[in-house]
mmCIF file of C-alpha atoms in Angstrom:
data_model
loop_
_atom_site.group_PDB
_atom_site.id
_atom_site.type_symbol
_atom_site.label_atom_id
_atom_site.label_comp_id
_atom_site.label_asym_id
_atom_site.label_seq_id
_atom_site.Cartn_x
_atom_site.Cartn_y
_atom_site.Cartn_z
ATOM 1 C CA MET P 1 0.021 0.058 -0.043
ATOM 2 C CA THR P 2 1.157 3.478 -0.666
ATOM 3 C CA ALA P 3 0.235 6.462 1.495
ATOM 4 C CA SER P 4 0.960 10.076 1.129
ATOM 5 C CA VAL P 5 1.836 12.280 4.094
ATOM 6 C CA ARG P 6 1.922 16.058 4.128
ATOM 7 C CA LEU P 7 4.830 17.598 6.312
ATOM 8 C CA ASP P 8 5.435 21.107 7.092
ATOM 9 C CA GLU P 9 8.922 22.327 6.378
ATOM 10 C CA LYS P 10 10.181 22.009 10.035
ATOM 11 C CA LEU P 11 8.991 18.399 10.289
ATOM 12 C CA GLU P 12 10.354 17.548 6.723
ATOM 13 C CA SER P 13 13.688 18.919 7.785
ATOM 14 C CA LYS P 14 13.882 16.899 10.921
ATOM 15 C CA LEU P 15 12.875 13.680 8.972
ATOM 16 C CA ASN P 16 15.770 14.388 6.345
ATOM 17 C CA ASN P 17 18.235 14.992 9.059
ATOM 18 C CA LEU P 18 17.282 11.675 10.980
ATOM 19 C CA ALA P 19 17.237 9.736 7.711
ATOM 20 C CA ASN P 20 20.720 10.875 7.009
ATOM 21 C CA THR P 21 22.015 10.255 10.400
ATOM 22 C CA LEU P 22 20.626 6.717 10.557
ATOM 23 C CA HIS P 23 21.365 5.963 6.981
ATOM 24 C CA LYS P 24 17.821 4.911 6.509
ATOM 25 C CA LYS P 25 15.134 5.759 3.847
ATOM 26 C CA LYS P 26 12.466 8.336 5.110
ATOM 27 C CA SER P 27 9.678 5.615 4.391
ATOM 28 C CA ASP P 28 11.447 3.328 6.755
ATOM 29 C CA ILE P 29 11.525 5.791 9.546
ATOM 30 C CA ILE P 30 7.962 6.601 8.898
ATOM 31 C CA ARG P 31 6.886 3.056 8.899
ATOM 32 C CA GLU P 32 8.837 2.511 12.168
ATOM 33 C CA ALA P 33 7.231 5.610 13.746
ATOM 34 C CA ILE P 34 3.656 4.433 12.857
ATOM 35 C CA GLU P 35 4.313 1.124 14.285
ATOM 36 C CA GLN P 36 5.655 2.540 17.555
ATOM 37 C CA TYR P 37 2.822 4.686 17.754
ATOM 38 C CA ILE P 38 0.223 1.948 17.177
ATOM 39 C CA ASN P 39 2.112 -0.217 19.820
ATOM 40 C CA SER P 40 1.982 2.683 22.253
ATOM 41 C CA VAL P 41 -1.764 3.179 21.817
ATOM 42 C CA GLU P 42 -2.438 -0.417 21.991
ATOM 43 C CA LYS P 43 -0.297 -0.600 25.305
ATOM 44 C CA VAL P 44 -2.491 2.302 26.839
ATOM 45 C CA LYS P 45 -5.551 0.742 25.787
ATOM 46 C CA LYS P 46 -4.599 -2.666 27.468
ATOM 47 C CA SER P 47 -3.612 -0.917 30.469
ATOM 48 C CA LYS P 48 -6.962 1.022 30.886
ATOM 49 C CA LEU P 49 -8.816 -2.285 30.282
ATOM 50 C CA GLN P 50 -6.686 -4.085 32.937
ATOM 51 C CA MET P 51 -7.267 -1.221 35.448
ATOM 52 C CA ALA P 52 -11.145 -1.487 34.782
ATOM 53 C CA ILE P 53 -11.166 -5.244 35.107
ATOM 54 C CA GLU P 54 -9.299 -4.710 38.517
ATOM 55 C CA LYS P 55 -11.627 -2.191 39.625
ATOM 56 C CA THR P 56 -14.591 -4.617 38.933
ATOM 57 C CA LYS P 57 -12.905 -7.365 40.622
ATOM 58 C CA ASP P 58 -12.595 -5.151 43.671
ATOM 59 C CA ILE P 59 -16.142 -4.026 43.592
ATOM 60 C CA ASP P 60 -17.346 -7.671 42.983
ATOM 61 C CA LYS P 61 -15.249 -8.839 46.043
ATOM 62 C CA LYS P 62 -16.927 -6.039 48.194
ATOM 63 C CA GLU P 63 -20.403 -7.078 46.986
ATOM 64 C CA PHE P 64 -19.696 -10.725 47.687
ATOM 65 C CA SER P 65 -18.389 -9.980 51.114
ATOM 66 C CA ASP P 66 -21.436 -7.862 51.987
ATOM 67 C CA PHE P 67 -23.764 -10.758 50.726
ATOM 68 C CA GLU P 68 -21.907 -13.258 52.936
ATOM 69 C CA ASP P 69 -22.243 -11.014 55.955
ATOM 70 C CA THR P 70 -26.061 -10.539 55.307
ATOM 71 C CA ILE P 71 -26.433 -14.360 54.942
ATOM 72 C CA ASP P 72 -24.462 -14.868 58.172
ATOM 73 C CA ASP P 73 -26.400 -12.219 60.150
ATOM 74 C CA GLY P 74 -29.743 -14.252 59.251
ATOM 75 C CA MET P 75 -28.376 -17.541 60.671
#
C-alpha cells in the first residue's frame, strides 16, 4: 500500500536529518514511527482495560463480602 503524508517544512527537515543520520530511507523511518505509535496506543488501551477489570474485581469482592455478611447475620 502506498500512503501520502504532508509534512510542514520543519518536520520534513527533521525527517531528512534523521534519515541522513541513521542512513535509512525516510519511508522506513515513517513506517517504524507508525508501528511504535500503534504499539503505544495499544499498550495504553490494554492498561486501561486491565485497570477497569481490577476495579470491577474489587467491587465484586466487596459485594460478595457484603452478601456473605448478610447471610451470616440471618443464621
